[in-house]
Tab-separated table of C-alpha atoms and ligand atoms in Angstrom:
chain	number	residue	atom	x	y	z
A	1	UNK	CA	240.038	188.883	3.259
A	2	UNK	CA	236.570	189.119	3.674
A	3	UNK	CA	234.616	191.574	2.149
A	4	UNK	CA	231.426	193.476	3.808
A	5	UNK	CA	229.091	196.022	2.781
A	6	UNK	CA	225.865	195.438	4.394
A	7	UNK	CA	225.659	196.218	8.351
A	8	UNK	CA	224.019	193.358	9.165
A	9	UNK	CA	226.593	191.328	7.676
A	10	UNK	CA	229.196	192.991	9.155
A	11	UNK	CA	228.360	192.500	12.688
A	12	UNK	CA	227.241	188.802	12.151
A	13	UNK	CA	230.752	188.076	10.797
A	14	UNK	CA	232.434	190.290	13.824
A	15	UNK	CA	230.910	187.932	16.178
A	16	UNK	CA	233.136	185.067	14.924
A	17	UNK	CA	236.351	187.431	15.600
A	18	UNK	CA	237.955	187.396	19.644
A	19	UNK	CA	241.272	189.216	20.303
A	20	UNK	CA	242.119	192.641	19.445
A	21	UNK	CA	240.776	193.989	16.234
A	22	UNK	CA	243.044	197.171	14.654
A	23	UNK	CA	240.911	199.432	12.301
A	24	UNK	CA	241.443	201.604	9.936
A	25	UNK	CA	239.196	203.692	8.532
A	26	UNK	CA	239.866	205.111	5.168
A	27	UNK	CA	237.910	206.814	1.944
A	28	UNK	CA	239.838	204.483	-0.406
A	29	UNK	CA	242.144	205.591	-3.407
A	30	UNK	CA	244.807	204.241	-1.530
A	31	UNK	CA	248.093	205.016	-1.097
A	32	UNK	CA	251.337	204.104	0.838
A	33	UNK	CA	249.984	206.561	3.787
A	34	UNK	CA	246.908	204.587	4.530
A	35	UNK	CA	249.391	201.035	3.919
A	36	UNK	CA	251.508	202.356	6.395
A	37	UNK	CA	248.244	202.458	8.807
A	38	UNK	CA	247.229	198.779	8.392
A	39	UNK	CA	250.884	197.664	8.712
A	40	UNK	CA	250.928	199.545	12.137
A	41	UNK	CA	247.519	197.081	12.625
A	42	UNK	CA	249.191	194.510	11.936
A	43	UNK	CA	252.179	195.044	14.035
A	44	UNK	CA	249.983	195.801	17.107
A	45	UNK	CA	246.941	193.804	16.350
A	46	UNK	CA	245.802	189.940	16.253
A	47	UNK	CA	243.191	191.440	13.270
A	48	UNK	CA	243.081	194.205	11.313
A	49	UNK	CA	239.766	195.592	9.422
A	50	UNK	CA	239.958	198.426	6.746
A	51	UNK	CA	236.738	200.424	5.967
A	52	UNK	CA	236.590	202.052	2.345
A	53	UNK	CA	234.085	204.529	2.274
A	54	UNK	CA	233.604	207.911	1.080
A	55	UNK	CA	231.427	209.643	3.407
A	56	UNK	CA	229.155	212.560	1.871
A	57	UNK	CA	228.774	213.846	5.460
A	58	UNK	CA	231.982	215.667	5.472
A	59	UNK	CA	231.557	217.141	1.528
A	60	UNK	CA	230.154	220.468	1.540
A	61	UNK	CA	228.490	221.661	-1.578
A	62	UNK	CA	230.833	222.280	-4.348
A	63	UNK	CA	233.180	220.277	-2.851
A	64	UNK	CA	234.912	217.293	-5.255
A	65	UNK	CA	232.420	214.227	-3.362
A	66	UNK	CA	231.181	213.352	-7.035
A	67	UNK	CA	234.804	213.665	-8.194
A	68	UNK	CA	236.777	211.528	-5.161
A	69	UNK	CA	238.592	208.450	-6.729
A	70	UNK	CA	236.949	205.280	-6.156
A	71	UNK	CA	239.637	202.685	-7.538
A	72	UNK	CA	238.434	199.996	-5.473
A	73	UNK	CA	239.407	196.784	-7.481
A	74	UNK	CA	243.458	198.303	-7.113
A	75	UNK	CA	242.298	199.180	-3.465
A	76	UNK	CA	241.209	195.226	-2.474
A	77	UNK	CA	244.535	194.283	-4.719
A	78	UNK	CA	246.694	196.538	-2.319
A	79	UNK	CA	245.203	195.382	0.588
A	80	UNK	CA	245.591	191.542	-0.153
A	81	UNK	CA	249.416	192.150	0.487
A	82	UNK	CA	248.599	192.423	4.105
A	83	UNK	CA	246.575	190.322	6.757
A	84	UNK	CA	243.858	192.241	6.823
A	85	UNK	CA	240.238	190.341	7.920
A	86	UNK	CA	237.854	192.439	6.587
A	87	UNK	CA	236.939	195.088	4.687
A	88	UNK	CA	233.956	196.889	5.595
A	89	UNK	CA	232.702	198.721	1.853
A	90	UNK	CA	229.037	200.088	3.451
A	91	UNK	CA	227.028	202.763	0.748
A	92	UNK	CA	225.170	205.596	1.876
A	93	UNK	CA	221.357	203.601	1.971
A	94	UNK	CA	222.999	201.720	4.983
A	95	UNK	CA	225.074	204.275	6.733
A	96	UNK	CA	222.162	207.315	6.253
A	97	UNK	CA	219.183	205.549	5.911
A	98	UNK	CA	216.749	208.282	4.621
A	99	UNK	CA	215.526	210.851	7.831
A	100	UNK	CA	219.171	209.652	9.163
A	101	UNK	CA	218.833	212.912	11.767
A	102	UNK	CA	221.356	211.807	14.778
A	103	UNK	CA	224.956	213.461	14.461
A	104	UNK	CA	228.198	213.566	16.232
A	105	UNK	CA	229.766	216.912	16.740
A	106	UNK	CA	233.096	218.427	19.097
A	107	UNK	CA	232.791	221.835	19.580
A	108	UNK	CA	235.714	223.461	20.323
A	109	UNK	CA	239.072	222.222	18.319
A	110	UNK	CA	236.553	221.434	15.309
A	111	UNK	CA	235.804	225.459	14.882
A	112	UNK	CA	239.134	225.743	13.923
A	113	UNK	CA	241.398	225.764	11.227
A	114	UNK	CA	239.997	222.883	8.787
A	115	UNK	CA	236.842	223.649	10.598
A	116	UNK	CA	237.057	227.342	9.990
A	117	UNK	CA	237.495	226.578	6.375
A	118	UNK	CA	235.379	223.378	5.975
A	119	UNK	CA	232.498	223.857	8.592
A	120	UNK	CA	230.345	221.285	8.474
A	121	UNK	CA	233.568	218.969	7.712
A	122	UNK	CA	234.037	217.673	11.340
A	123	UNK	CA	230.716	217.065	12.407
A	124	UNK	CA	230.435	214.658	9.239
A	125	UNK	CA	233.683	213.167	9.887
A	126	UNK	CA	232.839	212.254	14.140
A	127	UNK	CA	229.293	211.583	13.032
A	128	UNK	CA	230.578	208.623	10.686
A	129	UNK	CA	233.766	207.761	13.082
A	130	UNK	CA	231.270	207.147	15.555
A	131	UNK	CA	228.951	204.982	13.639
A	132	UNK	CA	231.923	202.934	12.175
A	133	UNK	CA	233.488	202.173	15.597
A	134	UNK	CA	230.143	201.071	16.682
A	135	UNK	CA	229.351	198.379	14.279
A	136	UNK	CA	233.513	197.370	13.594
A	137	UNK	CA	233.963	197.183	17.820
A	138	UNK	CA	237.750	197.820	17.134
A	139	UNK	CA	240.305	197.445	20.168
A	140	UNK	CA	242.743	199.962	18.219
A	141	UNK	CA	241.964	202.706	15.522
A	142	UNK	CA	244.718	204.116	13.576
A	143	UNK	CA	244.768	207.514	12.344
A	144	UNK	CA	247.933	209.466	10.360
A	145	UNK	CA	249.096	212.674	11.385
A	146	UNK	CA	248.582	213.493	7.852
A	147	UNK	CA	245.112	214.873	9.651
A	148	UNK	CA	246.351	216.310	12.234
A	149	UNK	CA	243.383	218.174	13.891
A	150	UNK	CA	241.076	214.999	13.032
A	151	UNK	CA	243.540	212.955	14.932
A	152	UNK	CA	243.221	215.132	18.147
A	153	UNK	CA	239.399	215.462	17.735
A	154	UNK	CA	238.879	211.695	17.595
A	155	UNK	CA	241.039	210.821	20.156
A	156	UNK	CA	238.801	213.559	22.301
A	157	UNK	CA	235.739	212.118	20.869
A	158	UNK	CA	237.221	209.022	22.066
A	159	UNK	CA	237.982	209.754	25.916
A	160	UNK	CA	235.110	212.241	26.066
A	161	UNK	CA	232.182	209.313	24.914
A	162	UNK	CA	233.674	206.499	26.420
A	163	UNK	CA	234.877	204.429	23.647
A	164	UNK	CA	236.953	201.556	24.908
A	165	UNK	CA	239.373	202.206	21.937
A	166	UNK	CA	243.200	202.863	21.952
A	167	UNK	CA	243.930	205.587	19.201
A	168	UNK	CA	247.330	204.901	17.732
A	169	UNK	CA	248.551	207.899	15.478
A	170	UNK	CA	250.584	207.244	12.534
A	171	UNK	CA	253.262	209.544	11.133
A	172	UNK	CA	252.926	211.307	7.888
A	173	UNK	CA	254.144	209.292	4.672
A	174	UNK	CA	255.511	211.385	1.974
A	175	UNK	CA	256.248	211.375	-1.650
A	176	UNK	CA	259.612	211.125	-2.395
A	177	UNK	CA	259.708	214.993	-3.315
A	178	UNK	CA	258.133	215.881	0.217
A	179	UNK	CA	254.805	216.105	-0.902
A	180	UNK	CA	252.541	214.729	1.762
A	181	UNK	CA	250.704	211.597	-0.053
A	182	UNK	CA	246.934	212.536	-0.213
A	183	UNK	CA	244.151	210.554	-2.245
A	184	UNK	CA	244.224	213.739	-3.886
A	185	UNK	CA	247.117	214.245	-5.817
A	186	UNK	CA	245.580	211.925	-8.242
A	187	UNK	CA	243.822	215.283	-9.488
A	188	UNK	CA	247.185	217.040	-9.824
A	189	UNK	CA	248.965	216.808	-12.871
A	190	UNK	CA	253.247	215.674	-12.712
A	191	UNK	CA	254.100	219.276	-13.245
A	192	UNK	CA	251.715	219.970	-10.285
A	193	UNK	CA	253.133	218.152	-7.948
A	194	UNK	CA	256.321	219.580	-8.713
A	195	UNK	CA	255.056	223.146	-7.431
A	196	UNK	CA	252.768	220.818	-4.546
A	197	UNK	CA	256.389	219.881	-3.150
A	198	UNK	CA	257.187	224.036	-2.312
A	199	UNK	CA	254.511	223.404	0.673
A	200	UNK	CA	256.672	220.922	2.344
A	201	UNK	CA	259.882	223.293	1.400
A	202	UNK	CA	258.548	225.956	3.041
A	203	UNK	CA	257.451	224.278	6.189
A	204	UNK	CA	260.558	222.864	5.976
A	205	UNK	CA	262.144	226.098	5.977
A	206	UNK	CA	260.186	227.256	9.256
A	207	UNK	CA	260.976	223.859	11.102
A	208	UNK	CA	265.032	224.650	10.110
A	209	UNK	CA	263.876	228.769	11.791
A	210	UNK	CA	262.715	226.592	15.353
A	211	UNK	CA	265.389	224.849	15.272
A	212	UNK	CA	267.665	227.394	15.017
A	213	UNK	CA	266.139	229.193	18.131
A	214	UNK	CA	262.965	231.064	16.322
A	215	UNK	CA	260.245	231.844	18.909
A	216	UNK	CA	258.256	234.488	17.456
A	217	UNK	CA	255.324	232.866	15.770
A	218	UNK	CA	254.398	235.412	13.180
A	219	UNK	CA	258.192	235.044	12.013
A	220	UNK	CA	257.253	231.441	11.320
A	221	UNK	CA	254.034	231.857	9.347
A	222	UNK	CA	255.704	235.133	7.461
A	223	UNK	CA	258.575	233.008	6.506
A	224	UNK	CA	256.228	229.427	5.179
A	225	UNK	CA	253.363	232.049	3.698
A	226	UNK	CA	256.574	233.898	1.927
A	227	UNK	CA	257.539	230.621	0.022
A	228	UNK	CA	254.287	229.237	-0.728
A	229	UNK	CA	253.337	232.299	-1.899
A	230	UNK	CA	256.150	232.762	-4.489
A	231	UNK	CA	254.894	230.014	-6.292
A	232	UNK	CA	251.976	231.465	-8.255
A	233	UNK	CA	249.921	228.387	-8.807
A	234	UNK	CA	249.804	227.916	-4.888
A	235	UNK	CA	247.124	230.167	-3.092
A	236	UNK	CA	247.048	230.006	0.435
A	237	UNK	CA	243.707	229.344	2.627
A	238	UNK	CA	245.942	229.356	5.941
A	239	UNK	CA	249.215	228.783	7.881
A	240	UNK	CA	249.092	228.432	11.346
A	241	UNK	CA	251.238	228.023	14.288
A	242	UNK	CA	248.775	226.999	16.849
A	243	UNK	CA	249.310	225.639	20.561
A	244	UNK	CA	249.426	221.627	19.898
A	245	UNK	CA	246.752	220.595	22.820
A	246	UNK	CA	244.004	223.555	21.704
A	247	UNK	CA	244.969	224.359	18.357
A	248	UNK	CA	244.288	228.376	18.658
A	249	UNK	CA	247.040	229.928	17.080
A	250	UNK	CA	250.342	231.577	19.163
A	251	UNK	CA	250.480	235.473	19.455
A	252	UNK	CA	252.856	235.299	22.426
A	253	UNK	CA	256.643	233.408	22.177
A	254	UNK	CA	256.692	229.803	21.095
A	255	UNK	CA	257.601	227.939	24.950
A	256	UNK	CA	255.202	224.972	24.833
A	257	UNK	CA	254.307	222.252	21.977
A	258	UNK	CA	253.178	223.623	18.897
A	259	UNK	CA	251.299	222.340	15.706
A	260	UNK	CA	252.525	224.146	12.087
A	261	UNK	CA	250.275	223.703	9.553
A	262	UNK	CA	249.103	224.596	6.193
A	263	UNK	CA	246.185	224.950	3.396
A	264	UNK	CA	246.727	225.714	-0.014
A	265	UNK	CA	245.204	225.384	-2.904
A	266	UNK	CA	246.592	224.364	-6.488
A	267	UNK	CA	244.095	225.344	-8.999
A	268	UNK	CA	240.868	222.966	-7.443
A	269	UNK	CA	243.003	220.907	-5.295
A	270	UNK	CA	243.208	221.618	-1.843
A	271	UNK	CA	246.289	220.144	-0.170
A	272	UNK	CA	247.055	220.074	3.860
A	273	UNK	CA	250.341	219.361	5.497
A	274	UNK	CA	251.495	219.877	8.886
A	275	UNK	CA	254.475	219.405	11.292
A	276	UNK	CA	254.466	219.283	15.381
A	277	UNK	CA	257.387	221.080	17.421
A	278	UNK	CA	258.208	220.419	20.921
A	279	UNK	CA	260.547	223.682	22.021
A	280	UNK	CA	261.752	221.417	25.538
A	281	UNK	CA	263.176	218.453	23.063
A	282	UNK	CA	263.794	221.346	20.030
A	283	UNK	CA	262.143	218.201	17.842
B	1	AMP	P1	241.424	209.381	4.074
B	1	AMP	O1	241.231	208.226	3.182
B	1	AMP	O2	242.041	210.556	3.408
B	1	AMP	O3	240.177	209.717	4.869
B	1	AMP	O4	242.500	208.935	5.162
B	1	AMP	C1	242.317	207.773	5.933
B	1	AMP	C2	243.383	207.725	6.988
B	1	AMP	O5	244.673	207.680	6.366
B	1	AMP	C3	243.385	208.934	7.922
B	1	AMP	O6	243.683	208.506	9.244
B	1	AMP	C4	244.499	209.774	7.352
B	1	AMP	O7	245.097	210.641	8.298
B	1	AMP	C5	245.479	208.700	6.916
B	1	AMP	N1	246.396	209.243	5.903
B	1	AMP	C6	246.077	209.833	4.738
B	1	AMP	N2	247.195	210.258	4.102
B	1	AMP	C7	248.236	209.938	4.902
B	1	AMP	C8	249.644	210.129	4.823
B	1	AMP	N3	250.217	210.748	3.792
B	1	AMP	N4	250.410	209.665	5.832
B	1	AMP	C9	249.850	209.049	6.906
B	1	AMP	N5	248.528	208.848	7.044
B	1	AMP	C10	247.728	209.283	6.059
């Protein structure tokens, strides 16, 4: 396993690699969610390359960038139990060299949701996508539906600028208590996750009201905003049931694919989660 931080380097070593290359682009503090990703590589790929970066481009201001765990010795460790090639570890000098003016932005499913909440979070997240699949020349990209609205914004990036690169989404890995596993829950405390968990109850709870026949979308966010909310630690940012291709939210009956998802915060920590629904397959 071959570690990389300098560009240069990088694409000097690439050279030496034919057949498909998987990537997986991460910001480190890894977890079982982003292991699940370069197994997927692995499976589909003849190499598989793991960046570990976290990008400042997608922190706002007063936003946790200083804060973001950067365990990478235990990071390298976890990867070494897979075949992975390379890891590409660049630092902002190389990836924003100072006057760095040139950025990548979608403008329609990133004003959204996250990107209601988070604006300048998508244009920093494409803008460094971008640069990474141009100097790691991956075949394959994995991304987890952890990110749901990231996914579908890449994989337009993707078609819409040409990139000869098959997107492969990965499902959402969990904690055994539900709780979606983020880098992030290494801020909340045992007790915290505890309470964290009632997210993935309550979206649990409107998946059970779909299946059951439910089409009225307001029923669904009432009912997931109604548990969340009678946690007190939990504050809500948003809940949406949104149209799965265009992500603006449902004010008419639920009769195509939908996307249910959620932000809340726990004290500092702001957690996502998610679920998709096809009403044809009631899945
Ligand atoms: P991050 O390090 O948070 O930028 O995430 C890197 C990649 O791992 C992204 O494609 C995420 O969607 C994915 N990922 C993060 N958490 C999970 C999870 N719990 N399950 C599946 N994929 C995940």
């Amino acid at each position: 396993m071959k570690t990389i931080s300098r560009i240069s380097q990088f694409r000097e070593w690439r050279k030496g690699i034919s057949g498909s290359v998987g990537f997986v682009p991460t910001m480190g503090a890894l977890h079982d969610g982003h292991l699940s990703l370069v197994r997927k590589s692995n499976e589909v790929c003849k190499h598989t390359v793991v960046s570990i970066y976290v990008n400042p481009q997608q922190f706002a201001a007063g936003e946790d960038l200083e804060h973001y765990p950067r365990p990478l010795e235990k990071d390298l460790d976890k990867l070494d139990c897979f075949t992975v090639d390379g890891v590409f570890l660049p630092n902002n000098d190389n990836m924003y060299p100072e006057g760095f003016s040139t950025k990548v932005y979608e403008e329609h499913l990133s004003k959204v949701l996250e990107g209601n909440s988070r604006p300048s979070f998508f244009q920093g997240v494409t803008t460094v996508v971008a640069k990474l699949f141009n100097i790691v020349q991956p075949s394959h990209a994995f991304f987890g539906e952890k990110d749901a609205q990231q996914l579908a914004i890449i994989k337009k990036m993707v078609t819409e600028l040409n990139y000869p690169i098959e997107i492969i989404s990965c499902p959402l890995i969990r904690e055994e208590n539900g709780l979606a596993m983020s880098s992030r829950n290494a801020y909340l405390s045992d007790d915290e996750k505890k309470v964290a968990a009632h997210i993935y109850l309550a979206l649990q709870e409107g998946k059970n009201q779909l299946h059951s026949g439910v089409r009225d979308p307001q029923i669904i966010r009432n009912s997931i905003s109604k548990q969340i909310s009678a946690q007190p630690l939990l504050k809500i940012d948003y809940v949406s049931v949104a149209d799965a291709n265009h992500l603006s939210e449902i004010t008419e009956s639920i009769s195509g694919d939908i996307l249910v998802s959620v932000a809340v915060f726990l004290g500092k920590t702001r957690l996502i989660d998610n679920f998709s629904y096809s009403p044809s397959s009631n899945k």
